[in-house]
Short mmCIF file of C-alpha atoms and ligand atoms in Angstrom, two decimals:
data_model
loop_
_atom_site.label_atom_id
_atom_site.label_comp_id
_atom_site.label_asym_id
_atom_site.label_seq_id
_atom_site.Cartn_x
_atom_site.Cartn_y
_atom_site.Cartn_z
CA UNK A 82 -25.23 13.96 -12.00
CA UNK A 83 -23.46 17.14 -10.86
CA UNK A 84 -21.56 19.04 -13.50
CA UNK A 85 -18.25 20.72 -12.93
CA UNK A 86 -16.31 23.13 -15.11
CA UNK A 87 -12.55 23.12 -15.19
CA UNK A 88 -9.92 25.04 -17.15
CA UNK A 89 -6.50 24.11 -18.51
CA UNK A 90 -3.64 26.57 -18.66
CA UNK A 91 -1.62 25.37 -21.63
CA UNK A 92 -2.32 22.89 -24.41
CA UNK A 93 1.10 21.48 -25.17
CA UNK A 94 2.29 17.93 -24.80
CA UNK A 95 0.67 17.25 -21.41
CA UNK A 96 -2.40 19.41 -22.08
CA UNK A 97 -3.30 17.44 -25.21
CA UNK A 98 -2.78 14.21 -23.21
CA UNK A 99 -5.25 15.46 -20.59
CA UNK A 100 -7.76 16.39 -23.31
CA UNK A 101 -7.42 12.91 -24.90
CA UNK A 102 -7.91 11.13 -21.57
CA UNK A 103 -11.11 13.09 -20.87
CA UNK A 104 -12.36 12.16 -24.33
CA UNK A 105 -11.33 8.48 -24.35
CA UNK A 106 -12.03 7.62 -20.68
CA UNK A 107 -15.09 9.81 -20.21
CA UNK A 108 -17.26 7.10 -18.61
CA UNK A 109 -14.57 6.03 -16.14
CA UNK A 110 -13.74 9.61 -15.20
CA UNK A 111 -17.42 10.44 -14.65
CA UNK A 112 -18.16 7.32 -12.63
CA UNK A 113 -15.03 7.58 -10.49
CA UNK A 114 -15.24 11.29 -9.77
CA UNK A 115 -19.01 11.44 -9.34
CA UNK A 116 -19.10 14.49 -11.65
CA UNK A 117 -19.58 15.22 -15.30
CA UNK A 118 -16.40 17.17 -15.88
CA UNK A 119 -16.24 19.67 -18.70
CA UNK A 120 -13.12 21.53 -19.83
CA UNK A 121 -14.76 24.83 -20.68
CA UNK A 122 -11.67 27.03 -21.12
CA UNK A 123 -8.08 26.42 -22.22
CA UNK A 124 -5.49 29.18 -22.05
CA UNK A 125 -3.18 29.22 -25.11
CA UNK A 126 -0.89 31.74 -26.80
CA UNK A 127 -2.34 31.19 -30.23
CA UNK A 128 -5.93 30.00 -30.78
CA UNK A 129 -5.28 29.17 -34.44
CA UNK A 130 -2.35 26.80 -33.97
CA UNK A 131 -3.00 23.19 -35.05
CA UNK A 132 -2.40 20.89 -32.06
CA UNK A 133 -3.85 17.72 -33.55
CA UNK A 134 -6.91 17.75 -31.26
CA UNK A 135 -10.45 18.95 -31.96
CA UNK A 136 -11.41 21.63 -29.48
CA UNK A 137 -14.95 23.10 -29.67
CA UNK A 138 -15.26 26.76 -30.61
CA UNK A 139 -15.01 29.21 -27.74
CA UNK A 140 -12.95 26.94 -25.46
CA UNK A 141 -9.53 28.28 -26.43
CA UNK A 142 -8.69 31.70 -25.07
CA UNK A 143 -5.64 33.90 -24.80
CA UNK A 144 -7.13 35.81 -21.85
CA UNK A 145 -6.32 34.41 -18.40
CA UNK A 146 -8.98 36.68 -16.83
CA UNK A 147 -11.70 34.65 -18.60
CA UNK A 148 -10.59 31.76 -16.41
CA UNK A 149 -9.54 33.34 -13.13
CA UNK A 150 -12.60 35.57 -12.91
CA UNK A 151 -15.08 32.89 -13.94
CA UNK A 152 -16.90 31.62 -10.83
CA UNK A 153 -18.17 28.54 -12.65
CA UNK A 154 -14.64 27.20 -13.09
CA UNK A 155 -13.82 25.23 -9.94
CA UNK A 156 -10.47 23.63 -10.84
CA UNK A 157 -7.56 25.26 -12.67
CA UNK A 158 -5.06 22.84 -14.21
CA UNK A 159 -1.69 24.53 -14.72
CA UNK A 160 0.31 22.94 -17.55
CA UNK A 161 2.34 25.90 -18.76
CA UNK A 162 5.60 24.81 -17.12
CA UNK A 163 8.32 27.22 -15.98
CA UNK A 164 8.07 29.70 -13.14
CA UNK A 165 6.38 32.70 -14.78
CA UNK A 166 3.53 33.27 -15.26
CA UNK A 167 2.59 29.80 -13.99
CA UNK A 168 3.14 30.57 -10.31
CA UNK A 169 1.21 33.84 -10.39
CA UNK A 170 -1.73 32.21 -12.15
CA UNK A 171 -1.77 29.41 -9.58
CA UNK A 172 -1.68 31.90 -6.69
CA UNK A 173 -4.49 33.92 -8.19
CA UNK A 174 -6.58 30.80 -8.83
CA UNK A 175 -6.14 29.78 -5.17
CA UNK A 176 -7.03 33.30 -3.99
CA UNK A 177 -10.17 33.06 -6.11
CA UNK A 178 -11.11 29.82 -4.27
CA UNK A 179 -10.29 27.46 -7.12
CA UNK A 180 -8.60 24.12 -6.59
CA UNK A 181 -5.36 23.76 -8.53
CA UNK A 182 -3.69 20.80 -10.23
CA UNK A 183 -0.21 21.22 -11.65
CA UNK A 184 2.56 19.16 -13.23
CA UNK A 185 5.05 21.95 -12.62
CA UNK A 186 8.07 20.62 -10.70
CA UNK A 187 9.97 23.89 -10.85
CA UNK A 188 7.21 25.86 -9.15
CA UNK A 189 6.50 23.10 -6.62
CA UNK A 190 10.19 22.59 -5.77
CA UNK A 191 11.00 26.29 -5.43
CA UNK A 192 7.71 27.85 -4.30
CA UNK A 193 5.60 24.88 -3.24
CA UNK A 194 5.54 25.89 0.43
CA UNK A 195 4.05 29.30 -0.31
CA UNK A 196 1.43 27.82 -2.62
CA UNK A 197 0.47 24.99 -0.28
CA UNK A 198 0.19 27.41 2.67
CA UNK A 199 -2.01 29.67 0.60
CA UNK A 200 -4.18 26.73 -0.51
CA UNK A 201 -4.65 25.66 3.15
CA UNK A 202 -5.61 29.21 4.15
CA UNK A 203 -8.10 29.47 1.29
CA UNK A 204 -9.62 26.02 1.89
CA UNK A 205 -8.74 24.66 -1.53
CA UNK A 206 -6.62 21.76 -2.69
CA UNK A 207 -3.36 21.83 -4.62
CA UNK A 208 -2.31 18.50 -6.15
CA UNK A 209 0.85 17.91 -8.15
CA UNK A 210 1.30 14.20 -8.85
CA UNK A 211 2.33 14.88 -12.47
CA UNK A 212 5.30 16.95 -11.34
CA UNK A 213 7.42 13.91 -10.43
CA UNK A 214 8.00 10.81 -12.57
CA UNK A 215 5.11 11.41 -15.01
CA UNK A 216 2.63 8.55 -14.80
CA UNK A 217 4.12 6.83 -11.73
CA UNK A 218 1.85 7.44 -8.69
CA UNK A 219 4.82 8.20 -6.48
CA UNK A 220 3.59 11.22 -4.50
CA UNK A 221 0.32 9.59 -3.50
CA UNK A 222 2.30 6.39 -2.89
CA UNK A 223 4.52 8.18 -0.38
CA UNK A 224 1.85 10.37 1.19
CA UNK A 225 -0.88 7.77 1.46
CA UNK A 226 0.25 4.19 1.03
CA UNK A 227 3.61 4.61 2.82
CA UNK A 228 2.50 7.09 5.42
CA UNK A 229 3.02 4.55 8.24
CA UNK A 230 6.76 4.42 7.49
CA UNK A 231 9.83 6.41 8.25
CA UNK A 232 11.43 6.70 4.84
CA UNK A 233 15.16 5.98 5.03
CA UNK A 234 16.26 6.15 1.43
CA UNK A 235 15.09 7.13 -2.04
CA UNK A 236 17.15 6.31 -5.12
CA UNK A 237 15.58 7.09 -8.45
CA UNK A 238 15.89 7.49 -12.16
CA UNK A 239 13.52 10.43 -12.44
CA UNK A 240 14.38 12.12 -15.71
CA UNK A 241 13.14 10.40 -18.84
CA UNK A 242 15.19 12.45 -21.30
CA UNK A 243 18.57 11.68 -19.75
CA UNK A 244 17.65 8.05 -19.26
CA UNK A 245 16.71 7.89 -22.92
CA UNK A 246 20.02 9.49 -23.93
CA UNK A 247 22.15 7.25 -21.70
CA UNK A 248 20.25 4.16 -22.89
CA UNK A 249 20.78 5.03 -26.56
CA UNK A 250 24.46 5.84 -25.97
CA UNK A 251 24.94 2.58 -24.10
CA UNK A 252 22.88 0.09 -26.10
CA UNK A 253 23.01 1.59 -29.60
CA UNK A 254 26.29 3.55 -29.52
CA UNK A 255 24.31 6.63 -30.50
CA UNK A 256 25.96 9.97 -29.91
CA UNK A 257 24.65 12.42 -27.31
CA UNK A 258 23.20 14.97 -29.75
CA UNK A 259 21.23 12.45 -31.84
CA UNK A 260 19.82 10.79 -28.74
CA UNK A 261 18.75 14.16 -27.31
CA UNK A 262 17.09 15.08 -30.61
CA UNK A 263 15.10 11.81 -30.53
CA UNK A 264 14.04 12.44 -26.91
CA UNK A 265 12.86 15.92 -27.93
CA UNK A 266 10.95 14.56 -30.95
CA UNK A 267 9.19 12.07 -28.67
CA UNK A 268 8.07 14.88 -26.37
CA UNK A 269 10.06 13.83 -23.28
CA UNK A 270 12.41 16.79 -23.06
CA UNK A 271 11.72 20.14 -21.41
CA UNK A 272 11.31 23.21 -23.65
CA UNK A 273 14.92 24.03 -22.80
CA UNK A 274 16.71 20.66 -22.58
CA UNK A 275 19.42 22.21 -20.38
CA UNK A 276 17.03 21.54 -17.53
CA UNK A 277 17.14 17.82 -18.37
CA UNK A 278 20.79 17.31 -19.32
CA UNK A 279 22.17 19.48 -16.51
CA UNK A 280 19.87 17.73 -14.00
CA UNK A 281 17.83 20.74 -12.85
CA UNK A 282 14.66 18.78 -13.68
CA UNK A 283 15.78 15.79 -11.58
CA UNK A 284 16.91 18.15 -8.79
CA UNK A 285 13.45 19.77 -8.61
CA UNK A 286 11.81 16.35 -8.53
CA UNK A 287 14.17 15.17 -5.79
CA UNK A 288 13.34 18.27 -3.74
CA UNK A 289 9.62 17.42 -3.98
CA UNK A 290 10.19 13.75 -3.12
CA UNK A 291 12.40 14.71 -0.17
CA UNK A 292 9.91 17.22 1.13
CA UNK A 293 7.12 14.62 1.17
CA UNK A 294 9.27 11.72 2.38
CA UNK A 295 11.40 13.34 5.03
CA UNK A 296 9.02 16.08 6.15
CA UNK A 297 11.19 19.11 5.51
CA UNK A 298 11.15 21.96 3.03
CA UNK A 299 14.23 21.53 0.91
CA UNK A 300 16.27 24.42 -0.41
CA UNK A 301 17.49 23.15 -3.80
CA UNK A 302 20.83 24.84 -3.07
CA UNK A 303 21.39 21.96 -0.65
CA UNK A 304 21.13 19.34 -3.39
CA UNK A 305 24.43 18.51 -5.08
CA UNK A 306 23.71 18.52 -8.84
CA UNK A 307 25.71 17.35 -11.81
CA UNK A 308 24.48 16.83 -15.40
CA UNK A 309 25.22 14.09 -17.94
CA UNK A 310 27.00 16.20 -20.56
CA UNK A 311 30.46 15.03 -19.47
CA UNK A 312 29.56 11.34 -19.80
CA UNK A 313 31.33 10.09 -22.92
CA UNK A 314 31.12 6.87 -24.90
CA UNK A 315 34.50 5.99 -23.33
CA UNK A 316 33.03 6.15 -19.81
CA UNK A 317 30.14 3.96 -20.94
CA UNK A 318 32.53 1.45 -22.52
CA UNK A 319 34.82 1.31 -19.45
CA UNK A 320 31.82 1.02 -17.13
CA UNK A 321 30.73 -2.07 -19.08
CA UNK A 322 34.21 -3.59 -18.66
CA UNK A 323 33.79 -3.29 -14.89
CA UNK A 324 30.27 -4.79 -15.00
CA UNK A 325 28.55 -1.39 -14.52
CA UNK A 326 26.25 0.89 -16.46
CA UNK A 327 25.81 4.65 -16.06
CA UNK A 328 22.50 6.10 -14.89
CA UNK A 329 21.53 9.57 -13.72
CA UNK A 330 20.49 8.87 -10.13
CA UNK A 331 18.67 11.13 -7.70
CA UNK A 332 19.54 10.10 -4.17
CA UNK A 333 18.11 11.06 -0.78
CA UNK A 334 19.39 9.11 2.23
CA UNK A 335 18.90 9.75 5.90
CA UNK A 336 21.43 8.54 8.45
CA UNK A 337 21.31 9.60 12.10
CA UNK A 338 19.20 12.65 11.36
CA UNK A 339 21.47 13.81 8.52
CA UNK A 340 20.24 13.86 4.94
CA UNK A 341 22.36 13.32 1.85
CA UNK A 342 20.80 14.85 -1.27
CA UNK A 343 22.42 14.51 -4.68
CA UNK A 344 21.76 14.08 -8.38
CA UNK A 345 24.57 12.93 -10.65
CA UNK A 346 25.60 10.30 -13.20
CA UNK A 347 26.36 7.12 -11.29
CA UNK A 348 27.88 3.76 -12.15
CA UNK A 349 25.68 0.93 -10.92
CA UNK A 350 26.10 -2.85 -11.24
CA UNK A 351 24.41 -4.19 -14.38
CA UNK A 352 22.61 -6.80 -12.29
CA UNK A 353 20.84 -4.12 -10.23
CA UNK A 354 17.13 -3.58 -11.10
CA UNK A 355 17.77 0.13 -11.83
CA UNK A 356 20.33 -0.85 -14.49
CA UNK A 357 17.51 -2.36 -16.54
CA UNK A 358 15.35 0.75 -16.47
CA UNK A 359 15.79 1.93 -20.03
CA UNK A 360 14.56 4.49 -22.57
CA UNK A 361 12.31 7.16 -21.07
CA UNK A 362 11.21 4.88 -18.23
CA UNK A 363 11.64 6.10 -14.66
CA UNK A 364 12.04 4.01 -11.53
CA UNK A 365 12.20 4.92 -7.87
CA UNK A 366 13.48 2.69 -5.09
CA UNK A 367 12.19 3.55 -1.66
CA UNK A 368 13.28 2.05 1.62
CA UNK A 369 10.76 2.41 4.44
CA UNK A 370 11.49 1.23 7.96
CA UNK A 371 8.36 -0.93 8.02
CA UNK A 372 7.76 -1.88 4.41
CA UNK A 373 11.42 -2.48 3.45
CA UNK A 374 12.44 -1.98 -0.19
CA UNK A 375 9.90 -0.97 -2.83
CA UNK A 376 10.40 -0.15 -6.47
CA UNK A 377 8.06 1.98 -8.59
CA UNK A 378 8.55 1.70 -12.34
CA UNK A 379 6.81 3.31 -15.29
CA UNK A 380 6.69 6.06 -17.86
CA UNK A 381 8.20 9.19 -16.35
CA UNK A 382 7.46 11.55 -19.20
CA UNK A 383 5.18 11.97 -22.18
CA UNK A 384 1.74 13.23 -23.00
CA UNK A 385 -0.58 10.43 -21.83
CA UNK A 386 1.46 9.16 -18.83
CA UNK A 387 1.75 12.65 -17.34
CA UNK A 388 -1.85 13.31 -18.42
CA UNK A 389 -2.84 10.20 -16.44
CA UNK A 390 -1.37 11.70 -13.24
CA UNK A 391 -3.02 15.06 -13.90
CA UNK A 392 -6.51 13.64 -14.56
CA UNK A 393 -6.18 11.41 -11.48
CA UNK A 394 -5.43 14.51 -9.40
CA UNK A 395 -8.56 16.18 -10.78
CA UNK A 396 -10.64 13.14 -9.82
CA UNK A 397 -8.99 13.03 -6.35
CA UNK A 398 -9.88 16.66 -5.78
CA UNK A 399 -13.50 15.99 -6.61
CA UNK A 400 -13.53 12.98 -4.28
CA UNK A 401 -11.81 14.89 -1.46
CA UNK A 402 -13.51 18.21 -1.99
CA UNK A 403 -15.93 17.75 0.90
CA UNK A 404 -13.37 16.74 3.52
CA UNK A 405 -10.27 18.66 2.46
CA UNK A 406 -8.25 15.81 3.92
CA UNK A 407 -5.60 15.73 1.30
CA UNK A 408 -1.90 15.55 0.72
CA UNK A 409 -1.71 19.30 0.56
CA UNK A 410 -3.02 19.61 4.12
CA UNK A 411 0.02 17.83 5.60
CA UNK A 412 2.37 20.57 6.71
CA UNK A 413 6.12 20.06 7.03
CA UNK A 414 7.32 20.59 10.60
CA UNK A 415 10.66 18.80 10.56
CA UNK A 416 13.22 21.39 9.78
CA UNK A 417 15.79 20.13 12.25
CA UNK A 418 17.52 17.73 9.89
CA UNK A 419 21.06 18.49 8.80
CA UNK A 420 22.02 18.25 5.14
CA UNK A 421 25.32 16.47 4.55
CA UNK A 422 27.92 18.65 2.81
CA UNK A 423 29.35 17.42 -0.47
CA UNK A 424 32.87 16.95 0.93
CA UNK A 425 31.53 14.45 3.49
CA UNK A 426 29.91 12.04 0.97
CA UNK A 427 31.34 8.56 1.01
CA UNK A 428 31.41 6.44 -2.11
CA UNK A 429 33.62 4.60 -4.54
CA UNK A 430 34.82 6.75 -7.44
CA UNK A 431 35.74 6.12 -11.06
CA UNK A 432 38.27 8.53 -12.54
CA UNK A 433 39.28 8.80 -16.21
CA UNK A 434 42.49 10.74 -16.61
CA UNK A 435 44.89 11.40 -19.52
CA UNK A 436 48.58 11.26 -18.65
CA UNK A 437 51.93 11.34 -20.41
CA UNK A 438 53.13 7.84 -21.23
CA UNK A 439 56.45 7.81 -19.35
CA UNK A 440 58.10 6.11 -16.42
CA UNK A 441 57.28 7.18 -12.87
CA UNK A 442 53.83 8.57 -13.66
CA UNK A 443 51.89 5.80 -11.93
CA UNK A 444 54.10 6.20 -8.88
CA UNK A 445 53.44 9.94 -8.68
CA UNK A 446 49.71 9.43 -9.03
CA UNK A 447 49.59 6.64 -6.44
CA UNK A 448 51.51 8.78 -3.96
CA UNK A 449 48.93 11.56 -4.23
CA UNK A 450 46.01 9.17 -3.69
CA UNK A 451 47.77 7.62 -0.70
CA UNK A 452 48.61 10.99 0.84
CA UNK A 453 44.93 11.92 0.66
CA UNK A 454 43.74 8.68 2.30
CA UNK A 455 42.22 7.32 -0.92
CA UNK A 456 42.80 3.63 -1.53
CA UNK A 457 42.76 2.37 -5.12
CA UNK A 458 40.71 -0.69 -6.05
CA UNK A 459 41.90 -0.95 -9.67
CA UNK A 460 43.90 0.97 -12.23
CA UNK A 461 43.91 0.20 -15.96
CA UNK A 462 45.91 1.78 -18.76
CA UNK A 463 44.13 2.29 -22.09
CA UNK A 464 45.41 2.98 -25.65
CA UNK A 465 48.24 5.40 -26.36
CA UNK A 466 47.86 8.35 -28.75
CA UNK A 467 50.65 10.84 -29.42
CA UNK A 468 52.38 10.00 -26.15
CA UNK A 469 49.21 10.32 -24.05
CA UNK A 470 47.45 7.36 -22.43
CA UNK A 471 44.18 7.07 -20.57
CA UNK A 472 44.20 5.74 -17.03
CA UNK A 473 40.99 4.40 -15.57
CA UNK A 474 41.11 4.35 -11.79
CA UNK A 475 38.46 2.97 -9.45
CA UNK A 476 38.85 3.72 -5.75
CA UNK A 477 37.63 1.89 -2.68
CA UNK A 478 35.15 3.78 -0.51
CA UNK A 479 36.52 7.26 0.01
CA UNK A 480 35.40 10.63 1.37
CA UNK A 481 34.58 13.07 -1.43
CA UNK A 482 36.53 15.89 0.24
CA UNK A 483 39.66 13.71 0.07
CA UNK A 484 38.96 12.91 -3.59
CA UNK A 485 38.62 16.62 -4.40
CA UNK A 486 41.94 17.39 -2.67
CA UNK A 487 43.66 14.56 -4.54
CA UNK A 488 42.25 15.78 -7.87
CA UNK A 489 43.53 19.32 -7.18
CA UNK A 490 47.02 17.91 -6.66
CA UNK A 491 46.83 15.56 -9.65
CA UNK A 492 45.85 18.42 -11.93
CA UNK A 493 49.07 20.24 -11.05
CA UNK A 494 51.37 17.37 -12.03
CA UNK A 495 53.36 17.94 -15.24
CA UNK A 496 52.65 14.35 -16.21
CA UNK A 497 48.88 14.83 -16.06
CA UNK A 498 47.43 16.02 -19.36
CA UNK A 499 43.76 16.26 -18.31
CA UNK A 500 41.28 15.04 -15.70
CA UNK A 501 38.56 13.78 -18.00
CA UNK A 502 35.73 12.57 -15.80
CA UNK A 503 34.89 11.59 -12.23
CA UNK A 504 31.85 9.39 -11.70
CA UNK A 505 30.53 8.02 -8.41
CA UNK A 506 30.05 4.27 -8.12
CA UNK A 507 27.05 2.97 -6.14
CA UNK A 508 27.24 -0.70 -5.23
CA UNK A 509 23.96 -0.96 -3.28
CA UNK A 510 25.52 -3.25 -0.68
N1 HSE B 673 11.69 16.45 -19.20
C1 HSE B 673 11.14 15.57 -18.21
C2 HSE B 673 11.83 14.24 -18.33
C3 HSE B 673 9.67 15.43 -18.43
O1 HSE B 673 12.56 14.03 -19.30
O2 HSE B 673 11.67 13.41 -17.45
C4 HSE B 673 8.94 14.96 -17.23
O3 HSE B 673 9.13 15.76 -16.14
#
């Protein structure tokens, strides 16, 4: 049996998952890869920190050079997260002819092209299954199993932390902060949870999915992004009254050569399969022109699920090493697609607005919607407090540019106290 040495960069949540999988599934990993794999070095900041795993003496190091300049180490597994120094270490590993596995969505979304080009030039592989949707084999699914298709649409719940928060707010009336704290304690959240709750994490993942599915390198600036921090218990309650729930959706749709890319809280019918994707689970719906609709469901975050994707990538590299026919050898050529501008999106919209409780207000508001070509599907008045009432308005399909213009005008009305939240409604018809 051939032996192979590998190194991990980082021994946090995912790193310890990877270590555990190598320990617990040693026989399977050996048989399926054809190699006896040994983790001989792990880069950490502090060798004395207790991480709840038993690492043999001499494996932990604080010196990256012990890894990058060690010719016996053939695969470097980057699990540091963040841009720096992760990207530089990956580049240097590739330059030193080492294969690289990473779970780093930020680096792959923002700098993936440079890294993949470099890997191709240096004849090594760069795999990154763990960067999107944790344990769900979505990248290999797209690149291998669905490669006969033109992908038309991807709609996904691809951030475990926000799904956990929205689930707890919706099913247990928990408040935002407590739910976030629980998600952090369970190891789902990023080091800085802003990346989760403001949807940067989901945006990076959508960029990676889009790049593989639609064959173009996506500039994340072209993805409309909105976080979940404005979603209140009131929105969740009113959504339920309409037969909807609120999920953070990442959406990529192609129509006539134009791509629509967006990540935002969305109201979806409670009968839709995505509405029942709860806690930290992720799910991705893909529409291919041959296969039709597919749904991938599973754990999108956490130590062992993400570790599962990472170890599988290591095994894939060892299987593919001889041929170099791999997902990282497929180069994007299709940069002719247009990206739809935000003001051209078409959707139904839910608006929660606080107004003065007096005669003529509804008339004023309706006039503004009408003037801006927005047709109202329903309008409901909620409880009065100190002369202010909440109006909940749901529109028919409208163009987002028209909605924005109407909101600008509404905001200027004396009778409007505040525009509280605007949420898109996806009916999946
Ligand atoms: N913070 C991420 C999430 C972890 O909550 O989904 C996996 O990328």
